Amino acid sequence: MVAHHDDIITRMKNIELVEIGRHQIKPWYFSPYPQEMTSLPVIYICEFCLKYMKSPKCLERHLEKCPMNHPPGNEIYRKNNLSFFEIDGRKNKTYAQNLCLLAKLFLDHKTLYYDTDPFLFYVLCELDSIGFHIVGYFSKEKESTEDYNVACILTLPPYQRKGYGKLLIEFSYEISRIEGKTGSPEKPLSDLGLLSYRSYWSQTILDILLGLKPSEAGEQPMITINEISEMSSIKKEDVISTLQHLNLINYYKGQYIVTVTKEALETHEKASQKRSVRIDPKCLHWQPKDWSKRGKW
C-alpha cells in the first residue's frame, strides 16, 4: 500500500475552497490533489461522480454530460429522503479515490491510502428531485483481521451537527449485526471521532440496561458484558471502556456490578431526545459476502 506521510509539508492546508453542489466549503487539512489544482482559488467538484475541475465552465460542461445523479454501486438502504450506497473500491476505483481526496480535506489522518481495492465505501445521501447529494461516508476493509467495522468516517461540514455522524456509526454496527460479528472502529480515533463514538456507545448501552427486566420479582436485573456486546454488536473492550467512562461499573464482592446513576439517566434522556434520525433495520437490504473466497476481491 502506498502511504502519504504526515510531515511538515503535508500539514499545511493546500486548497483554499471547494465547491460541491450548492455548498462552498473551506477545507481544514492538506489533501494530495494534483499540483495544478492547488494554485486555484476554488476547486469545483461534481457532487455525483466527485470528479474535480478547475473552473465553473468546466463543471458546467461536465454536468451536461455526466450521467450520474447518485454514487455508483448498490443502493442498500432507503428511508424517506435518506439513502446508503455500497461502493466497491476495486470496481469503482476512480470514484473511491476521489472520495478519499475529498475526505482528506477534513480528516487529519497520518496516512492516506491510494489503494482502494481492499475497501468498501458506504455513502450516505440526501435525496431530492435533482438526485442523491452526498452527506458523509465510512469505509471498511473487506477483510479485517482485527474485526474493525470502520476505517475512515466523515460527515461533510455542511451536514454536521444534524445527527448524521451517529447515523453513520449506527449503520456500521447494523452491518456488523447482519454479519453476526462485533465490531470496532480503527484506532486511533480522532478527538472528534472519539466523542461521537463514545456518545453512540453510551446511548446504545444505556438503552440496553434501561430495557432490562428482573427475572423474578424483587431481584435486580442481570446481564453480562458479553451479552451487552452481542446485543449491540459493540466490541467487548469498547463496552467496558464506555461503562468505565460513565462511572457505572463497580467491583463488589468478587464481581462487577453496573449501577445506573441519576446523572447518567438524565444525560441519556436528553441525548435520546436530540436523536431525530435513526436507522430502520427493515429498510436495509444487504447480504454479507465472504471475501476470503473471492481471491483478490
Short mmCIF file of C-alpha atoms in Angstrom, two decimals, residues 5-296:
data_model
loop_
_atom_site.label_atom_id
_atom_site.label_comp_id
_atom_site.label_asym_id
_atom_site.label_seq_id
_atom_site.Cartn_x
_atom_site.Cartn_y
_atom_site.Cartn_z
CA HIS A 5 3.22 10.64 5.18
CA ASP A 6 2.18 13.41 7.51
CA ASP A 7 5.36 15.52 7.50
CA ILE A 8 5.64 19.30 7.87
CA ILE A 9 4.60 19.99 4.27
CA THR A 10 1.51 17.79 4.35
CA ARG A 11 0.21 19.51 7.47
CA MET A 12 -0.12 22.77 5.55
CA LYS A 13 -3.57 23.30 4.06
CA ASN A 14 -3.12 23.46 0.29
CA ILE A 15 -6.66 24.08 -1.03
CA GLU A 16 -8.46 27.35 -0.31
CA LEU A 17 -12.04 26.46 -1.18
CA VAL A 18 -14.06 23.63 -2.73
CA GLU A 19 -17.45 23.95 -4.35
CA ILE A 20 -19.58 20.80 -4.33
CA GLY A 21 -23.25 21.02 -5.28
CA ARG A 22 -24.76 24.07 -3.63
CA HIS A 23 -22.05 24.26 -0.97
CA GLN A 24 -18.78 26.17 -0.85
CA ILE A 25 -16.58 24.69 1.90
CA LYS A 26 -13.27 25.80 3.38
CA PRO A 27 -11.00 22.76 3.82
CA TRP A 28 -9.39 22.05 7.19
CA TYR A 29 -6.35 19.99 6.16
CA PHE A 30 -3.96 19.08 3.36
CA SER A 31 -5.11 16.72 0.61
CA PRO A 32 -2.87 15.48 -2.23
CA TYR A 33 -4.84 16.86 -5.18
CA PRO A 34 -2.68 17.36 -8.30
CA GLN A 35 -0.26 20.30 -8.06
CA GLU A 36 -2.06 22.30 -10.76
CA MET A 37 -5.25 22.34 -8.66
CA THR A 38 -3.60 23.77 -5.55
CA SER A 39 -2.92 27.23 -7.03
CA LEU A 40 -6.61 27.78 -7.87
CA PRO A 41 -8.90 29.94 -5.68
CA VAL A 42 -11.65 27.26 -5.90
CA ILE A 43 -11.79 23.58 -6.89
CA TYR A 44 -15.12 22.59 -8.44
CA ILE A 45 -16.34 19.07 -7.67
CA CYS A 46 -19.21 17.19 -9.30
CA GLU A 47 -21.33 16.12 -6.33
CA PHE A 48 -22.41 12.90 -8.04
CA CYS A 49 -19.20 11.41 -9.53
CA LEU A 50 -16.77 13.54 -7.37
CA LYS A 51 -14.61 14.46 -10.37
CA TYR A 52 -12.65 17.68 -9.64
CA MET A 53 -12.35 20.56 -12.11
CA LYS A 54 -10.59 23.90 -12.49
CA SER A 55 -13.43 26.28 -13.37
CA PRO A 56 -17.23 26.77 -13.27
CA LYS A 57 -17.21 26.44 -17.09
CA CYS A 58 -15.52 23.01 -16.89
CA LEU A 59 -18.07 21.94 -14.27
CA GLU A 60 -20.95 23.21 -16.40
CA ARG A 61 -19.72 21.24 -19.45
CA HIS A 62 -19.16 18.17 -17.26
CA LEU A 63 -22.66 18.31 -15.75
CA GLU A 64 -24.20 18.37 -19.24
CA LYS A 65 -22.53 15.02 -19.94
CA CYS A 66 -22.29 13.37 -16.50
CA PRO A 67 -24.81 10.50 -16.49
CA MET A 68 -24.83 10.13 -12.71
CA ASN A 69 -27.23 11.57 -10.15
CA HIS A 70 -26.18 9.17 -7.36
CA PRO A 71 -22.99 7.38 -6.26
CA PRO A 72 -22.02 4.21 -8.17
CA GLY A 73 -22.61 0.81 -6.56
CA ASN A 74 -25.78 -0.56 -4.97
CA GLU A 75 -28.38 1.40 -3.03
CA ILE A 76 -28.77 -0.83 0.03
CA TYR A 77 -30.88 1.40 2.29
CA ARG A 78 -33.59 3.99 1.80
CA LYS A 79 -35.96 5.57 4.29
CA ASN A 80 -37.76 8.82 3.49
CA ASN A 81 -35.11 11.05 1.87
CA LEU A 82 -32.02 9.19 3.16
CA SER A 83 -30.11 6.50 1.26
CA PHE A 84 -26.93 4.46 1.67
CA PHE A 85 -24.92 3.19 -1.29
CA GLU A 86 -22.30 0.43 -1.04
CA ILE A 87 -19.30 1.05 -3.32
CA ASP A 88 -16.57 -1.49 -4.02
CA GLY A 89 -13.16 0.25 -4.06
CA ARG A 90 -11.93 -2.13 -6.76
CA LYS A 91 -14.92 -1.90 -9.11
CA ASN A 92 -15.32 1.87 -8.72
CA LYS A 93 -11.71 2.89 -8.20
CA THR A 94 -11.90 6.45 -9.62
CA TYR A 95 -14.93 7.35 -7.50
CA ALA A 96 -13.34 5.80 -4.38
CA GLN A 97 -10.06 7.68 -4.91
CA ASN A 98 -11.90 10.97 -5.49
CA LEU A 99 -13.91 10.32 -2.32
CA CYS A 100 -10.66 9.79 -0.36
CA LEU A 101 -9.19 13.04 -1.75
CA LEU A 102 -12.33 14.98 -0.76
CA ALA A 103 -12.46 13.34 2.69
CA LYS A 104 -8.77 14.07 3.36
CA LEU A 105 -9.58 17.82 3.27
CA PHE A 106 -11.48 17.29 6.54
CA LEU A 107 -9.61 14.37 8.16
CA ASP A 108 -6.26 14.85 9.90
CA HIS A 109 -5.07 11.29 9.26
CA LYS A 110 -1.41 10.43 9.25
CA THR A 111 -1.77 8.41 6.04
CA LEU A 112 -3.97 8.43 3.01
CA TYR A 113 -4.31 5.21 1.09
CA TYR A 114 -4.44 5.38 -2.69
CA ASP A 115 -5.05 1.65 -2.99
CA THR A 116 -8.82 1.48 -2.59
CA ASP A 117 -9.18 -2.18 -3.74
CA PRO A 118 -9.35 -3.73 -0.23
CA PHE A 119 -12.10 -1.33 0.93
CA LEU A 120 -15.86 -0.95 0.77
CA PHE A 121 -17.33 2.55 0.99
CA TYR A 122 -20.78 3.27 2.44
CA VAL A 123 -22.02 6.68 1.25
CA LEU A 124 -24.96 8.41 2.96
CA CYS A 125 -27.04 10.68 0.69
CA GLU A 126 -29.97 13.06 0.97
CA LEU A 127 -32.43 12.60 -1.88
CA ASP A 128 -34.35 15.40 -3.63
CA SER A 129 -35.77 16.00 -7.14
CA ILE A 130 -32.25 16.64 -8.55
CA GLY A 131 -30.60 13.50 -7.19
CA PHE A 132 -28.72 11.95 -4.28
CA HIS A 133 -26.49 14.52 -2.51
CA ILE A 134 -23.51 13.16 -0.57
CA VAL A 135 -23.77 13.84 3.19
CA GLY A 136 -20.95 11.64 4.53
CA TYR A 137 -19.48 8.17 4.35
CA PHE A 138 -17.50 5.49 6.11
CA SER A 139 -15.10 2.94 4.67
CA LYS A 140 -14.28 -0.53 5.95
CA GLU A 141 -11.84 -3.24 4.97
CA LYS A 142 -13.37 -6.18 3.08
CA GLU A 143 -11.40 -8.47 5.39
CA SER A 144 -10.27 -7.12 8.75
CA THR A 145 -8.14 -9.35 10.98
CA GLU A 146 -8.87 -7.01 13.93
CA ASP A 147 -12.67 -7.00 13.39
CA TYR A 148 -12.64 -3.29 12.54
CA ASN A 149 -16.01 -2.28 11.08
CA VAL A 150 -14.91 1.27 10.15
CA ALA A 151 -11.62 2.52 8.66
CA CYS A 152 -12.48 6.20 7.93
CA ILE A 153 -15.68 8.04 8.80
CA LEU A 154 -16.73 11.58 7.88
CA THR A 155 -19.78 13.82 7.76
CA LEU A 156 -19.15 16.71 5.35
CA PRO A 157 -19.11 20.09 7.17
CA PRO A 158 -22.43 21.46 5.79
CA TYR A 159 -24.21 18.41 7.24
CA GLN A 160 -22.51 18.30 10.64
CA ARG A 161 -24.42 18.74 13.92
CA LYS A 162 -27.56 17.19 12.41
CA GLY A 163 -27.21 13.66 13.82
CA TYR A 164 -25.66 12.20 10.65
CA GLY A 165 -22.39 11.19 12.37
CA LYS A 166 -24.31 8.93 14.78
CA LEU A 167 -26.39 7.63 11.88
CA LEU A 168 -23.22 6.55 10.04
CA ILE A 169 -21.95 4.85 13.22
CA GLU A 170 -25.31 3.14 13.82
CA PHE A 171 -25.31 1.90 10.21
CA SER A 172 -21.81 0.40 10.60
CA TYR A 173 -23.00 -1.60 13.63
CA GLU A 174 -26.17 -2.69 11.80
CA ILE A 175 -23.90 -4.14 9.08
CA SER A 176 -21.85 -5.92 11.81
CA ARG A 177 -25.06 -7.29 13.33
CA ILE A 178 -26.10 -8.85 9.99
CA GLU A 179 -22.56 -10.28 9.65
CA GLY A 180 -23.01 -11.85 13.10
CA LYS A 181 -19.91 -10.05 14.43
CA THR A 182 -18.96 -7.46 16.98
CA GLY A 183 -17.05 -4.53 15.50
CA SER A 184 -14.94 -1.55 16.46
CA PRO A 185 -13.60 1.49 14.59
CA GLU A 186 -9.95 1.52 13.54
CA LYS A 187 -7.69 3.12 16.15
CA PRO A 188 -6.50 5.72 16.90
CA LEU A 189 -9.71 7.73 16.63
CA SER A 190 -9.55 11.49 16.09
CA ASP A 191 -10.74 13.66 19.01
CA LEU A 192 -13.98 14.36 17.17
CA GLY A 193 -14.35 10.67 16.28
CA LEU A 194 -13.86 9.55 19.88
CA LEU A 195 -16.53 11.99 21.09
CA SER A 196 -19.03 10.73 18.50
CA TYR A 197 -18.33 7.06 19.22
CA ARG A 198 -18.37 7.50 22.99
CA SER A 199 -21.73 9.26 22.73
CA TYR A 200 -23.13 6.48 20.48
CA TRP A 201 -21.75 3.69 22.70
CA SER A 202 -23.14 5.36 25.85
CA GLN A 203 -26.64 5.77 24.41
CA THR A 204 -26.77 2.26 22.96
CA ILE A 205 -25.52 0.57 26.14
CA LEU A 206 -27.83 2.61 28.39
CA ASP A 207 -30.78 1.73 26.12
CA ILE A 208 -29.99 -1.95 26.75
CA LEU A 209 -29.51 -1.53 30.52
CA LEU A 210 -32.71 0.50 30.96
CA GLY A 211 -34.70 -2.09 28.99
CA LEU A 212 -33.70 -4.94 31.33
CA LYS A 213 -36.38 -6.75 33.32
CA PRO A 214 -35.66 -8.69 36.54
CA SER A 215 -36.06 -12.46 36.17
CA GLU A 216 -38.04 -12.63 39.45
CA ALA A 217 -39.92 -10.04 41.48
CA GLY A 218 -37.67 -8.12 43.84
CA GLU A 219 -34.48 -9.23 42.10
CA GLN A 220 -32.02 -6.89 40.35
CA PRO A 221 -31.86 -7.41 36.57
CA MET A 222 -28.79 -9.39 35.45
CA ILE A 223 -26.71 -9.06 32.27
CA THR A 224 -23.12 -9.89 31.32
CA ILE A 225 -20.65 -7.74 29.37
CA ASN A 226 -20.68 -10.43 26.66
CA GLU A 227 -24.48 -10.19 26.39
CA ILE A 228 -24.33 -6.38 26.02
CA SER A 229 -21.67 -6.87 23.34
CA GLU A 230 -23.79 -9.42 21.44
CA MET A 231 -26.95 -7.31 21.63
CA SER A 232 -25.25 -4.14 20.42
CA SER A 233 -22.51 -5.59 18.14
CA ILE A 234 -20.12 -3.31 20.06
CA LYS A 235 -16.79 -4.98 20.83
CA LYS A 236 -16.39 -6.10 24.46
CA GLU A 237 -13.41 -3.76 25.12
CA ASP A 238 -15.48 -0.76 23.96
CA VAL A 239 -18.39 -1.78 26.21
CA ILE A 240 -16.06 -1.94 29.23
CA SER A 241 -14.31 1.36 28.46
CA THR A 242 -17.71 3.09 27.99
CA LEU A 243 -19.07 1.77 31.30
CA GLN A 244 -15.84 2.93 33.00
CA HIS A 245 -16.06 6.36 31.31
CA LEU A 246 -19.64 6.72 32.59
CA ASN A 247 -18.55 5.59 36.08
CA LEU A 248 -21.23 2.90 36.03
CA ILE A 249 -19.08 -0.13 36.80
CA ASN A 250 -18.08 -1.07 40.36
CA TYR A 251 -16.30 -4.09 41.84
CA TYR A 252 -18.34 -5.61 44.67
CA LYS A 253 -17.91 -8.95 46.48
CA GLY A 254 -15.81 -10.50 43.72
CA GLN A 255 -17.90 -9.36 40.77
CA TYR A 256 -18.55 -6.29 38.62
CA ILE A 257 -21.82 -4.50 39.32
CA VAL A 258 -23.30 -1.94 36.91
CA THR A 259 -25.22 0.84 38.65
CA VAL A 260 -27.11 3.37 36.54
CA THR A 261 -26.83 6.75 38.27
CA LYS A 262 -29.47 9.50 38.17
CA GLU A 263 -26.96 11.74 36.39
CA ALA A 264 -26.30 9.15 33.65
CA LEU A 265 -30.06 8.69 33.25
CA GLU A 266 -30.70 12.43 32.78
CA THR A 267 -27.85 12.78 30.26
CA HIS A 268 -29.16 9.75 28.38
CA GLU A 269 -32.72 11.11 28.20
CA LYS A 270 -31.50 14.47 26.85
CA ALA A 271 -29.28 12.81 24.23
CA SER A 272 -32.06 10.44 23.12
CA GLN A 273 -34.48 13.33 22.59
CA LYS A 274 -31.94 15.02 20.31
CA ARG A 275 -31.56 11.97 18.02
CA SER A 276 -34.17 12.61 15.37
CA VAL A 277 -32.75 10.26 12.71
CA ARG A 278 -32.25 6.56 13.38
CA ILE A 279 -31.53 3.52 11.22
CA ASP A 280 -34.59 1.39 10.49
CA PRO A 281 -33.26 -2.20 10.08
CA LYS A 282 -36.32 -3.09 7.93
CA CYS A 283 -35.10 -0.65 5.24
CA LEU A 284 -31.63 -2.23 4.94
CA HIS A 285 -31.38 -4.75 2.10
CA TRP A 286 -27.93 -6.26 2.30
CA GLN A 287 -26.22 -9.65 2.41
CA PRO A 288 -22.64 -10.18 3.69
CA LYS A 289 -20.10 -11.51 1.21
CA ASP A 290 -17.32 -13.97 2.02
CA TRP A 291 -14.33 -12.05 0.65
CA SER A 292 -11.88 -14.81 1.62
CA LYS A 293 -13.34 -16.96 -1.19
CA ARG A 294 -13.03 -14.24 -3.80
CA GLY A 295 -9.29 -14.33 -4.45
CA LYS A 296 -8.10 -10.77 -4.86
#
